[in-house]
Amino acid sequence: KNQVEQSPQSLIILEGKNCTLQCNYTVSPFSNLRWYKQDTGRGPVSLTIMTFSENTKSNGRYTATLDADTKQSSLHITASQLSDSASYICVVMGAGKSTFGDGTTLTVKP
Amino acid sequence: DAGVTQSPTHLIKTRGQQVTLRCSPKSGHDTVSWYQQALGQGPQFIFQYYEEEERQRGNFPDRFSGHQFPNYSSELNVNALLLGDSALYLCASSLGGRTTNEKLFFGSGTQLSVL
């Protein structure tokens, strides 16, 4: 069964600090992996897409990594801001279907 | 450029009733997917519509049905509502019916509460 597991389930950090969110998947075959940010009461918004040949991709303060051999991805957030408080969802696509993780809820405190 | 719009934003129903949720895709998009998101969980795929036909379906009962109109907008219908149907229902649009590397654009969702 295709699964996407995210950790930690929730995380609290102070403004300005860095953090790293993890995503492990068992989806096969693999097409791509996306990280989405979902603000409370809003729909998810795509941050990055990683394909099989890509190891690292950055989008501003967000940097995603992918290890296709171990089927792991991480999302690193640098110099966190209060507006980074949200749920971060890992989505893996394979065989034309997307499998969503349950997300990591990040709270950034002043 | 209008994004994905969903209506209504909130809805309260009682068990056994029927509900219709509506979605207009992002301008230029022709594919609509529906998701159910329970509190604290990731979205679960319900089905996808392209060219007015259901192309893919997730593990949801027949009580969940949908429709896509010629203007690409879509409806999600749920019959015989159960308490467990309470969730945020998200609509996502994409282009061309392609499922490889597709970037989904989500609406803000409809929060359905079943009492």
JSON list of C-alpha atoms in Angstrom, two decimals:
[
{"chain": "A", "resi": 1, "resn": "LYS", "atom": "CA", "xyz": [0.00, 0.00, 0.00]},
{"chain": "A", "resi": 2, "resn": "ASN", "atom": "CA", "xyz": [1.32, 3.44, -0.94]},
{"chain": "A", "resi": 3, "resn": "GLN", "atom": "CA", "xyz": [1.95, 5.51, 2.16]},
{"chain": "A", "resi": 4, "resn": "VAL", "atom": "CA", "xyz": [3.44, 8.87, 3.08]},
{"chain": "A", "resi": 5, "resn": "GLU", "atom": "CA", "xyz": [4.57, 9.37, 6.67]},
{"chain": "A", "resi": 6, "resn": "GLN", "atom": "CA", "xyz": [5.51, 12.78, 8.02]},
{"chain": "A", "resi": 7, "resn": "SER", "atom": "CA", "xyz": [7.33, 13.72, 11.18]},
{"chain": "A", "resi": 8, "resn": "PRO", "atom": "CA", "xyz": [7.10, 15.34, 13.56]},
{"chain": "A", "resi": 9, "resn": "GLN", "atom": "CA", "xyz": [3.32, 15.62, 13.80]},
{"chain": "A", "resi": 10, "resn": "SER", "atom": "CA", "xyz": [3.71, 19.10, 15.30]},
{"chain": "A", "resi": 11, "resn": "LEU", "atom": "CA", "xyz": [6.55, 21.47, 16.02]},
{"chain": "A", "resi": 12, "resn": "ILE", "atom": "CA", "xyz": [6.92, 24.73, 17.95]},
{"chain": "A", "resi": 13, "resn": "ILE", "atom": "CA", "xyz": [9.90, 27.00, 17.32]},
{"chain": "A", "resi": 14, "resn": "LEU", "atom": "CA", "xyz": [10.90, 30.57, 18.08]},
{"chain": "A", "resi": 15, "resn": "GLU", "atom": "CA", "xyz": [10.89, 33.21, 15.39]},
{"chain": "A", "resi": 16, "resn": "GLY", "atom": "CA", "xyz": [14.22, 33.37, 13.59]},
{"chain": "A", "resi": 17, "resn": "LYS", "atom": "CA", "xyz": [15.12, 29.74, 14.24]},
{"chain": "A", "resi": 18, "resn": "ASN", "atom": "CA", "xyz": [15.54, 27.05, 11.60]},
{"chain": "A", "resi": 19, "resn": "CYS", "atom": "CA", "xyz": [13.64, 23.77, 11.42]},
{"chain": "A", "resi": 20, "resn": "THR", "atom": "CA", "xyz": [13.49, 20.61, 9.33]},
{"chain": "A", "resi": 21, "resn": "LEU", "atom": "CA", "xyz": [10.41, 18.56, 8.50]},
{"chain": "A", "resi": 22, "resn": "GLN", "atom": "CA", "xyz": [10.63, 14.94, 7.37]},
{"chain": "A", "resi": 23, "resn": "CYS", "atom": "CA", "xyz": [8.71, 12.87, 4.84]},
{"chain": "A", "resi": 24, "resn": "ASN", "atom": "CA", "xyz": [9.15, 9.12, 4.26]},
{"chain": "A", "resi": 25, "resn": "TYR", "atom": "CA", "xyz": [7.23, 7.36, 1.52]},
{"chain": "A", "resi": 26, "resn": "THR", "atom": "CA", "xyz": [6.60, 3.91, 0.11]},
{"chain": "A", "resi": 27, "resn": "VAL", "atom": "CA", "xyz": [4.92, 5.06, -3.11]},
{"chain": "A", "resi": 28, "resn": "SER", "atom": "CA", "xyz": [5.96, 3.06, -6.15]},
{"chain": "A", "resi": 29, "resn": "PRO", "atom": "CA", "xyz": [6.45, 3.79, -8.96]},
{"chain": "A", "resi": 30, "resn": "PHE", "atom": "CA", "xyz": [7.64, 7.29, -8.12]},
{"chain": "A", "resi": 31, "resn": "SER", "atom": "CA", "xyz": [6.98, 10.31, -10.35]},
{"chain": "A", "resi": 32, "resn": "ASN", "atom": "CA", "xyz": [7.53, 13.33, -8.13]},
{"chain": "A", "resi": 33, "resn": "LEU", "atom": "CA", "xyz": [7.22, 14.73, -4.62]},
{"chain": "A", "resi": 34, "resn": "ARG", "atom": "CA", "xyz": [5.69, 18.07, -3.68]},
{"chain": "A", "resi": 35, "resn": "TRP", "atom": "CA", "xyz": [5.65, 20.03, -0.47]},
{"chain": "A", "resi": 36, "resn": "TYR", "atom": "CA", "xyz": [2.53, 22.10, 0.16]},
{"chain": "A", "resi": 37, "resn": "LYS", "atom": "CA", "xyz": [1.90, 24.79, 2.77]},
{"chain": "A", "resi": 38, "resn": "GLN", "atom": "CA", "xyz": [-1.62, 24.97, 4.19]},
{"chain": "A", "resi": 39, "resn": "ASP", "atom": "CA", "xyz": [-2.61, 27.97, 6.27]},
{"chain": "A", "resi": 40, "resn": "THR", "atom": "CA", "xyz": [-5.48, 27.49, 8.70]},
{"chain": "A", "resi": 41, "resn": "GLY", "atom": "CA", "xyz": [-8.81, 27.61, 6.89]},
{"chain": "A", "resi": 42, "resn": "ARG", "atom": "CA", "xyz": [-7.19, 27.75, 3.47]},
{"chain": "A", "resi": 43, "resn": "GLY", "atom": "CA", "xyz": [-6.33, 25.30, 0.73]},
{"chain": "A", "resi": 44, "resn": "PRO", "atom": "CA", "xyz": [-2.77, 23.95, 0.31]},
{"chain": "A", "resi": 45, "resn": "VAL", "atom": "CA", "xyz": [-0.31, 25.93, -1.82]},
{"chain": "A", "resi": 46, "resn": "SER", "atom": "CA", "xyz": [2.60, 24.25, -3.62]},
{"chain": "A", "resi": 47, "resn": "LEU", "atom": "CA", "xyz": [6.09, 25.19, -2.36]},
{"chain": "A", "resi": 48, "resn": "THR", "atom": "CA", "xyz": [8.38, 22.88, -4.36]},
{"chain": "A", "resi": 49, "resn": "ILE", "atom": "CA", "xyz": [8.36, 19.88, -6.66]},
{"chain": "A", "resi": 50, "resn": "MET", "atom": "CA", "xyz": [11.12, 17.25, -6.65]},
{"chain": "A", "resi": 51, "resn": "THR", "atom": "CA", "xyz": [11.58, 14.74, -9.45]},
{"chain": "A", "resi": 52, "resn": "PHE", "atom": "CA", "xyz": [13.64, 11.55, -9.33]},
{"chain": "A", "resi": 53, "resn": "SER", "atom": "CA", "xyz": [16.87, 13.17, -10.54]},
{"chain": "A", "resi": 54, "resn": "GLU", "atom": "CA", "xyz": [16.76, 16.16, -8.20]},
{"chain": "A", "resi": 55, "resn": "ASN", "atom": "CA", "xyz": [18.47, 16.16, -4.80]},
{"chain": "A", "resi": 56, "resn": "THR", "atom": "CA", "xyz": [17.88, 19.71, -3.62]},
{"chain": "A", "resi": 57, "resn": "LYS", "atom": "CA", "xyz": [15.60, 22.56, -4.59]},
{"chain": "A", "resi": 58, "resn": "SER", "atom": "CA", "xyz": [15.15, 25.94, -2.94]},
{"chain": "A", "resi": 59, "resn": "ASN", "atom": "CA", "xyz": [12.30, 28.41, -2.89]},
{"chain": "A", "resi": 60, "resn": "GLY", "atom": "CA", "xyz": [13.34, 31.41, -0.87]},
{"chain": "A", "resi": 61, "resn": "ARG", "atom": "CA", "xyz": [13.76, 30.35, 2.75]},
{"chain": "A", "resi": 62, "resn": "TYR", "atom": "CA", "xyz": [12.43, 26.86, 1.95]},
{"chain": "A", "resi": 63, "resn": "THR", "atom": "CA", "xyz": [14.84, 24.13, 0.84]},
{"chain": "A", "resi": 64, "resn": "ALA", "atom": "CA", "xyz": [13.63, 20.66, -0.04]},
{"chain": "A", "resi": 65, "resn": "THR", "atom": "CA", "xyz": [15.83, 17.59, -0.37]},
{"chain": "A", "resi": 66, "resn": "LEU", "atom": "CA", "xyz": [15.09, 14.19, -1.87]},
{"chain": "A", "resi": 67, "resn": "ASP", "atom": "CA", "xyz": [16.84, 10.86, -1.45]},
{"chain": "A", "resi": 68, "resn": "ALA", "atom": "CA", "xyz": [15.09, 8.56, -3.90]},
{"chain": "A", "resi": 69, "resn": "ASP", "atom": "CA", "xyz": [17.15, 5.56, -2.76]},
{"chain": "A", "resi": 70, "resn": "THR", "atom": "CA", "xyz": [15.94, 5.73, 0.84]},
{"chain": "A", "resi": 71, "resn": "LYS", "atom": "CA", "xyz": [12.59, 7.27, -0.17]},
{"chain": "A", "resi": 72, "resn": "GLN", "atom": "CA", "xyz": [13.00, 10.22, 2.13]},
{"chain": "A", "resi": 73, "resn": "SER", "atom": "CA", "xyz": [12.49, 13.95, 1.72]},
{"chain": "A", "resi": 74, "resn": "SER", "atom": "CA", "xyz": [12.97, 16.89, 4.01]},
{"chain": "A", "resi": 75, "resn": "LEU", "atom": "CA", "xyz": [11.84, 20.50, 4.03]},
{"chain": "A", "resi": 76, "resn": "HIS", "atom": "CA", "xyz": [14.19, 22.93, 5.74]},
{"chain": "A", "resi": 77, "resn": "ILE", "atom": "CA", "xyz": [12.92, 26.35, 6.75]},
{"chain": "A", "resi": 78, "resn": "THR", "atom": "CA", "xyz": [15.54, 29.01, 7.43]},
{"chain": "A", "resi": 79, "resn": "ALA", "atom": "CA", "xyz": [15.12, 32.06, 9.65]},
{"chain": "A", "resi": 80, "resn": "SER", "atom": "CA", "xyz": [11.49, 31.26, 10.45]},
{"chain": "A", "resi": 81, "resn": "GLN", "atom": "CA", "xyz": [8.84, 33.97, 10.46]},
{"chain": "A", "resi": 82, "resn": "LEU", "atom": "CA", "xyz": [5.48, 34.15, 12.21]},
{"chain": "A", "resi": 83, "resn": "SER", "atom": "CA", "xyz": [3.82, 33.72, 8.81]},
{"chain": "A", "resi": 84, "resn": "ASP", "atom": "CA", "xyz": [5.45, 30.29, 8.48]},
{"chain": "A", "resi": 85, "resn": "SER", "atom": "CA", "xyz": [2.97, 28.99, 11.04]},
{"chain": "A", "resi": 86, "resn": "ALA", "atom": "CA", "xyz": [0.95, 26.47, 9.01]},
{"chain": "A", "resi": 87, "resn": "SER", "atom": "CA", "xyz": [0.60, 22.81, 8.16]},
{"chain": "A", "resi": 88, "resn": "TYR", "atom": "CA", "xyz": [3.18, 21.44, 5.72]},
{"chain": "A", "resi": 89, "resn": "ILE", "atom": "CA", "xyz": [2.00, 18.52, 3.63]},
{"chain": "A", "resi": 90, "resn": "CYS", "atom": "CA", "xyz": [4.15, 16.11, 1.64]},
{"chain": "A", "resi": 91, "resn": "VAL", "atom": "CA", "xyz": [2.51, 14.68, -1.50]},
{"chain": "A", "resi": 92, "resn": "VAL", "atom": "CA", "xyz": [4.02, 11.87, -3.55]},
{"chain": "A", "resi": 93, "resn": "MET", "atom": "CA", "xyz": [2.81, 11.10, -7.05]},
{"chain": "A", "resi": 94, "resn": "GLY", "atom": "CA", "xyz": [3.16, 7.74, -8.73]},
{"chain": "A", "resi": 95, "resn": "ALA", "atom": "CA", "xyz": [1.26, 5.89, -11.45]},
{"chain": "A", "resi": 96, "resn": "GLY", "atom": "CA", "xyz": [-0.89, 8.94, -11.97]},
{"chain": "A", "resi": 97, "resn": "LYS", "atom": "CA", "xyz": [-2.09, 9.10, -8.39]},
{"chain": "A", "resi": 98, "resn": "SER", "atom": "CA", "xyz": [-1.18, 11.44, -5.54]},
{"chain": "A", "resi": 99, "resn": "THR", "atom": "CA", "xyz": [-0.72, 10.19, -1.98]},
{"chain": "A", "resi": 100, "resn": "PHE", "atom": "CA", "xyz": [-0.91, 12.83, 0.74]},
{"chain": "A", "resi": 101, "resn": "GLY", "atom": "CA", "xyz": [0.79, 12.77, 4.12]},
{"chain": "A", "resi": 102, "resn": "ASP", "atom": "CA", "xyz": [-1.07, 13.99, 7.20]},
{"chain": "A", "resi": 103, "resn": "GLY", "atom": "CA", "xyz": [1.18, 17.03, 7.48]},
{"chain": "A", "resi": 104, "resn": "THR", "atom": "CA", "xyz": [3.37, 18.64, 10.12]},
{"chain": "A", "resi": 105, "resn": "THR", "atom": "CA", "xyz": [1.82, 21.53, 12.02]},
{"chain": "A", "resi": 106, "resn": "LEU", "atom": "CA", "xyz": [4.42, 24.23, 12.55]},
{"chain": "A", "resi": 107, "resn": "THR", "atom": "CA", "xyz": [3.90, 27.01, 15.09]},
{"chain": "A", "resi": 108, "resn": "VAL", "atom": "CA", "xyz": [6.35, 29.90, 15.10]},
{"chain": "A", "resi": 109, "resn": "LYS", "atom": "CA", "xyz": [6.28, 31.95, 18.30]},
{"chain": "A", "resi": 110, "resn": "PRO", "atom": "CA", "xyz": [7.67, 35.47, 18.79]},
{"chain": "B", "resi": 1, "resn": "ASP", "atom": "CA", "xyz": [-6.72, 36.05, -12.77]},
{"chain": "B", "resi": 2, "resn": "ALA", "atom": "CA", "xyz": [-9.32, 34.24, -10.68]},
{"chain": "B", "resi": 3, "resn": "GLY", "atom": "CA", "xyz": [-8.07, 31.35, -8.61]},
{"chain": "B", "resi": 4, "resn": "VAL", "atom": "CA", "xyz": [-10.10, 28.33, -7.57]},
{"chain": "B", "resi": 5, "resn": "THR", "atom": "CA", "xyz": [-13.35, 29.37, -5.94]},
{"chain": "B", "resi": 6, "resn": "GLN", "atom": "CA", "xyz": [-15.57, 27.16, -3.81]},
{"chain": "B", "resi": 7, "resn": "SER", "atom": "CA", "xyz": [-19.04, 27.69, -2.40]},
{"chain": "B", "resi": 8, "resn": "PRO", "atom": "CA", "xyz": [-20.39, 27.74, 0.16]},
{"chain": "B", "resi": 9, "resn": "THR", "atom": "CA", "xyz": [-17.55, 28.33, 2.63]},
{"chain": "B", "resi": 10, "resn": "HIS", "atom": "CA", "xyz": [-19.43, 26.74, 5.52]},
{"chain": "B", "resi": 11, "resn": "LEU", "atom": "CA", "xyz": [-22.41, 24.41, 5.67]},
{"chain": "B", "resi": 12, "resn": "ILE", "atom": "CA", "xyz": [-24.34, 22.69, 8.46]},
{"chain": "B", "resi": 13, "resn": "LYS", "atom": "CA", "xyz": [-26.51, 19.66, 7.70]},
{"chain": "B", "resi": 14, "resn": "THR", "atom": "CA", "xyz": [-28.16, 16.88, 9.65]},
{"chain": "B", "resi": 15, "resn": "ARG", "atom": "CA", "xyz": [-27.71, 13.15, 9.26]},
{"chain": "B", "resi": 16, "resn": "GLY", "atom": "CA", "xyz": [-29.50, 11.68, 6.25]},
{"chain": "B", "resi": 17, "resn": "GLN", "atom": "CA", "xyz": [-29.64, 14.93, 4.32]},
{"chain": "B", "resi": 18, "resn": "GLN", "atom": "CA", "xyz": [-28.03, 15.57, 0.95]},
{"chain": "B", "resi": 19, "resn": "VAL", "atom": "CA", "xyz": [-25.50, 18.29, 0.13]},
{"chain": "B", "resi": 20, "resn": "THR", "atom": "CA", "xyz": [-24.08, 19.87, -3.03]},
{"chain": "B", "resi": 21, "resn": "LEU", "atom": "CA", "xyz": [-20.75, 21.68, -3.05]},
{"chain": "B", "resi": 22, "resn": "ARG", "atom": "CA", "xyz": [-19.56, 23.79, -5.96]},
{"chain": "B", "resi": 23, "resn": "CYS", "atom": "CA", "xyz": [-16.18, 24.62, -7.47]},
{"chain": "B", "resi": 24, "resn": "SER", "atom": "CA", "xyz": [-14.96, 26.89, -10.24]},
{"chain": "B", "resi": 25, "resn": "PRO", "atom": "CA", "xyz": [-11.45, 26.05, -11.44]},
{"chain": "B", "resi": 26, "resn": "LYS", "atom": "CA", "xyz": [-8.61, 28.49, -11.98]},
{"chain": "B", "resi": 27, "resn": "SER", "atom": "CA", "xyz": [-8.90, 30.38, -15.24]},
{"chain": "B", "resi": 28, "resn": "GLY", "atom": "CA", "xyz": [-7.53, 28.24, -18.06]},
{"chain": "B", "resi": 29, "resn": "HIS", "atom": "CA", "xyz": [-7.77, 24.96, -16.14]},
{"chain": "B", "resi": 30, "resn": "ASP", "atom": "CA", "xyz": [-10.01, 22.14, -17.29]},
{"chain": "B", "resi": 31, "resn": "THR", "atom": "CA", "xyz": [-9.48, 19.43, -14.68]},
{"chain": "B", "resi": 32, "resn": "VAL", "atom": "CA", "xyz": [-11.08, 19.37, -11.23]},
{"chain": "B", "resi": 33, "resn": "SER", "atom": "CA", "xyz": [-10.24, 17.07, -8.33]},
{"chain": "B", "resi": 34, "resn": "TRP", "atom": "CA", "xyz": [-12.12, 16.80, -5.04]},
{"chain": "B", "resi": 35, "resn": "TYR", "atom": "CA", "xyz": [-10.60, 15.96, -1.66]},
{"chain": "B", "resi": 36, "resn": "GLN", "atom": "CA", "xyz": [-11.94, 15.35, 1.85]},
{"chain": "B", "resi": 37, "resn": "GLN", "atom": "CA", "xyz": [-9.77, 16.59, 4.70]},
{"chain": "B", "resi": 38, "resn": "ALA", "atom": "CA", "xyz": [-10.61, 15.57, 8.26]},
{"chain": "B", "resi": 39, "resn": "LEU", "atom": "CA", "xyz": [-9.24, 17.65, 11.12]},
{"chain": "B", "resi": 40, "resn": "GLY", "atom": "CA", "xyz": [-5.53, 16.98, 11.65]},
{"chain": "B", "resi": 41, "resn": "GLN", "atom": "CA", "xyz": [-5.21, 14.79, 8.57]},
{"chain": "B", "resi": 42, "resn": "GLY", "atom": "CA", "xyz": [-4.07, 15.20, 5.01]},
{"chain": "B", "resi": 43, "resn": "PRO", "atom": "CA", "xyz": [-6.53, 15.48, 2.12]},
{"chain": "B", "resi": 44, "resn": "GLN", "atom": "CA", "xyz": [-8.03, 12.21, 0.87]},
{"chain": "B", "resi": 45, "resn": "PHE", "atom": "CA", "xyz": [-8.70, 11.94, -2.87]},
{"chain": "B", "resi": 46, "resn": "ILE", "atom": "CA", "xyz": [-12.38, 11.53, -3.76]},
{"chain": "B", "resi": 47, "resn": "PHE", "atom": "CA", "xyz": [-12.42, 11.77, -7.57]},
{"chain": "B", "resi": 48, "resn": "GLN", "atom": "CA", "xyz": [-11.22, 13.73, -10.56]},
{"chain": "B", "resi": 49, "resn": "TYR", "atom": "CA", "xyz": [-13.18, 15.14, -13.51]},
{"chain": "B", "resi": 50, "resn": "TYR", "atom": "CA", "xyz": [-11.83, 15.90, -16.97]},
{"chain": "B", "resi": 51, "resn": "GLU", "atom": "CA", "xyz": [-13.82, 16.49, -20.14]},
{"chain": "B", "resi": 52, "resn": "GLU", "atom": "CA", "xyz": [-17.02, 16.15, -18.11]},
{"chain": "B", "resi": 53, "resn": "GLU", "atom": "CA", "xyz": [-16.19, 12.58, -17.12]},
{"chain": "B", "resi": 54, "resn": "GLU", "atom": "CA", "xyz": [-14.98, 10.98, -13.90]},
{"chain": "B", "resi": 55, "resn": "ARG", "atom": "CA", "xyz": [-11.43, 9.84, -14.70]},
{"chain": "B", "resi": 56, "resn": "GLN", "atom": "CA", "xyz": [-10.22, 8.56, -11.36]},
{"chain": "B", "resi": 57, "resn": "ARG", "atom": "CA", "xyz": [-11.89, 7.71, -8.09]},
{"chain": "B", "resi": 58, "resn": "GLY", "atom": "CA", "xyz": [-10.57, 7.20, -4.59]},
{"chain": "B", "resi": 59, "resn": "ASN", "atom": "CA", "xyz": [-11.88, 4.86, -1.94]},
{"chain": "B", "resi": 60, "resn": "PHE", "atom": "CA", "xyz": [-15.20, 6.61, -1.30]},
{"chain": "B", "resi": 61, "resn": "PRO", "atom": "CA", "xyz": [-18.70, 5.07, -1.38]},
{"chain": "B", "resi": 62, "resn": "ASP", "atom": "CA", "xyz": [-21.26, 5.72, -4.08]},
{"chain": "B", "resi": 63, "resn": "ARG", "atom": "CA", "xyz": [-22.94, 8.27, -1.80]},
{"chain": "B", "resi": 64, "resn": "PHE", "atom": "CA", "xyz": [-20.27, 10.60, -3.14]},
{"chain": "B", "resi": 65, "resn": "SER", "atom": "CA", "xyz": [-20.95, 11.64, -6.71]},
{"chain": "B", "resi": 66, "resn": "GLY", "atom": "CA", "xyz": [-19.96, 14.50, -8.92]},
{"chain": "B", "resi": 67, "resn": "HIS", "atom": "CA", "xyz": [-20.42, 16.32, -12.13]},
{"chain": "B", "resi": 68, "resn": "GLN", "atom": "CA", "xyz": [-18.41, 18.59, -14.39]},
{"chain": "B", "resi": 69, "resn": "PHE", "atom": "CA", "xyz": [-20.06, 21.17, -16.60]},
{"chain": "B", "resi": 70, "resn": "PRO", "atom": "CA", "xyz": [-19.01, 22.38, -20.07]},
{"chain": "B", "resi": 71, "resn": "ASN", "atom": "CA", "xyz": [-17.47, 25.49, -18.49]},
{"chain": "B", "resi": 72, "resn": "TYR", "atom": "CA", "xyz": [-15.23, 23.15, -16.39]},
{"chain": "B", "resi": 73, "resn": "SER", "atom": "CA", "xyz": [-16.92, 24.00, -13.09]},
{"chain": "B", "resi": 74, "resn": "SER", "atom": "CA", "xyz": [-17.81, 21.06, -10.92]},
{"chain": "B", "resi": 75, "resn": "GLU", "atom": "CA", "xyz": [-20.16, 19.88, -8.22]},
{"chain": "B", "resi": 76, "resn": "LEU", "atom": "CA", "xyz": [-19.69, 17.35, -5.44]},
{"chain": "B", "resi": 77, "resn": "ASN", "atom": "CA", "xyz": [-22.85, 15.69, -4.16]},
{"chain": "B", "resi": 78, "resn": "VAL", "atom": "CA", "xyz": [-23.06, 13.66, -0.97]},
{"chain": "B", "resi": 79, "resn": "ASN", "atom": "CA", "xyz": [-26.23, 11.70, -0.18]},
{"chain": "B", "resi": 80, "resn": "ALA", "atom": "CA", "xyz": [-27.43, 10.22, 3.10]},
{"chain": "B", "resi": 81, "resn": "LEU", "atom": "CA", "xyz": [-24.99, 12.26, 5.16]},
{"chain": "B", "resi": 82, "resn": "LEU", "atom": "CA", "xyz": [-23.24, 10.59, 8.09]},
{"chain": "B", "resi": 83, "resn": "LEU", "atom": "CA", "xyz": [-21.60, 12.24, 11.08]},
{"chain": "B", "resi": 84, "resn": "GLY", "atom": "CA", "xyz": [-18.26, 11.03, 9.70]},
{"chain": "B", "resi": 85, "resn": "ASP", "atom": "CA", "xyz": [-18.73, 13.11, 6.57]},
{"chain": "B", "resi": 86, "resn": "SER", "atom": "CA", "xyz": [-17.96, 16.22, 8.62]},
{"chain": "B", "resi": 87, "resn": "ALA", "atom": "CA", "xyz": [-14.76, 17.61, 7.09]},
{"chain": "B", "resi": 88, "resn": "LEU", "atom": "CA", "xyz": [-13.19, 20.29, 4.94]},
{"chain": "B", "resi": 89, "resn": "TYR", "atom": "CA", "xyz": [-13.89, 19.55, 1.28]},
{"chain": "B", "resi": 90, "resn": "LEU", "atom": "CA", "xyz": [-11.23, 20.87, -1.05]},
{"chain": "B", "resi": 91, "resn": "CYS", "atom": "CA", "xyz": [-11.42, 21.38, -4.77]},
{"chain": "B", "resi": 92, "resn": "ALA", "atom": "CA", "xyz": [-8.22, 21.50, -6.81]},
{"chain": "B", "resi": 93, "resn": "SER", "atom": "CA", "xyz": [-7.81, 22.41, -10.45]},
{"chain": "B", "resi": 94, "resn": "SER", "atom": "CA", "xyz": [-5.11, 21.58, -12.99]},
{"chain": "B", "resi": 95, "resn": "LEU", "atom": "CA", "xyz": [-4.59, 21.65, -16.74]},
{"chain": "B", "resi": 96, "resn": "GLY", "atom": "CA", "xyz": [-5.10, 19.13, -19.50]},
{"chain": "B", "resi": 97, "resn": "GLY", "atom": "CA", "xyz": [-6.04, 16.10, -17.49]},
{"chain": "B", "resi": 98, "resn": "ARG", "atom": "CA", "xyz": [-2.38, 15.28, -17.09]},
{"chain": "B", "resi": 99, "resn": "THR", "atom": "CA", "xyz": [-1.47, 13.58, -13.87]},
{"chain": "B", "resi": 100, "resn": "THR", "atom": "CA", "xyz": [2.32, 13.60, -14.25]},
{"chain": "B", "resi": 101, "resn": "ASN", "atom": "CA", "xyz": [4.01, 16.52, -12.48]},
{"chain": "B", "resi": 102, "resn": "GLU", "atom": "CA", "xyz": [0.64, 18.24, -12.29]},
{"chain": "B", "resi": 103, "resn": "LYS", "atom": "CA", "xyz": [0.55, 21.25, -9.99]},
{"chain": "B", "resi": 104, "resn": "LEU", "atom": "CA", "xyz": [-2.70, 21.40, -8.13]},
{"chain": "B", "resi": 105, "resn": "PHE", "atom": "CA", "xyz": [-4.24, 24.76, -7.32]},
{"chain": "B", "resi": 106, "resn": "PHE", "atom": "CA", "xyz": [-6.56, 24.43, -4.34]},
{"chain": "B", "resi": 107, "resn": "GLY", "atom": "CA", "xyz": [-9.57, 26.44, -3.31]},
{"chain": "B", "resi": 108, "resn": "SER", "atom": "CA", "xyz": [-10.12, 27.47, 0.31]},
{"chain": "B", "resi": 109, "resn": "GLY", "atom": "CA", "xyz": [-12.58, 24.65, 0.81]},
{"chain": "B", "resi": 110, "resn": "THR", "atom": "CA", "xyz": [-16.08, 24.13, 2.14]},
{"chain": "B", "resi": 111, "resn": "GLN", "atom": "CA", "xyz": [-16.31, 23.25, 5.83]},
{"chain": "B", "resi": 112, "resn": "LEU", "atom": "CA", "xyz": [-19.16, 20.76, 6.19]},
{"chain": "B", "resi": 113, "resn": "SER", "atom": "CA", "xyz": [-20.57, 19.95, 9.62]},
{"chain": "B", "resi": 114, "resn": "VAL", "atom": "CA", "xyz": [-23.05, 17.09, 9.96]},
{"chain": "B", "resi": 115, "resn": "LEU", "atom": "CA", "xyz": [-25.09, 17.12, 13.18]}
]
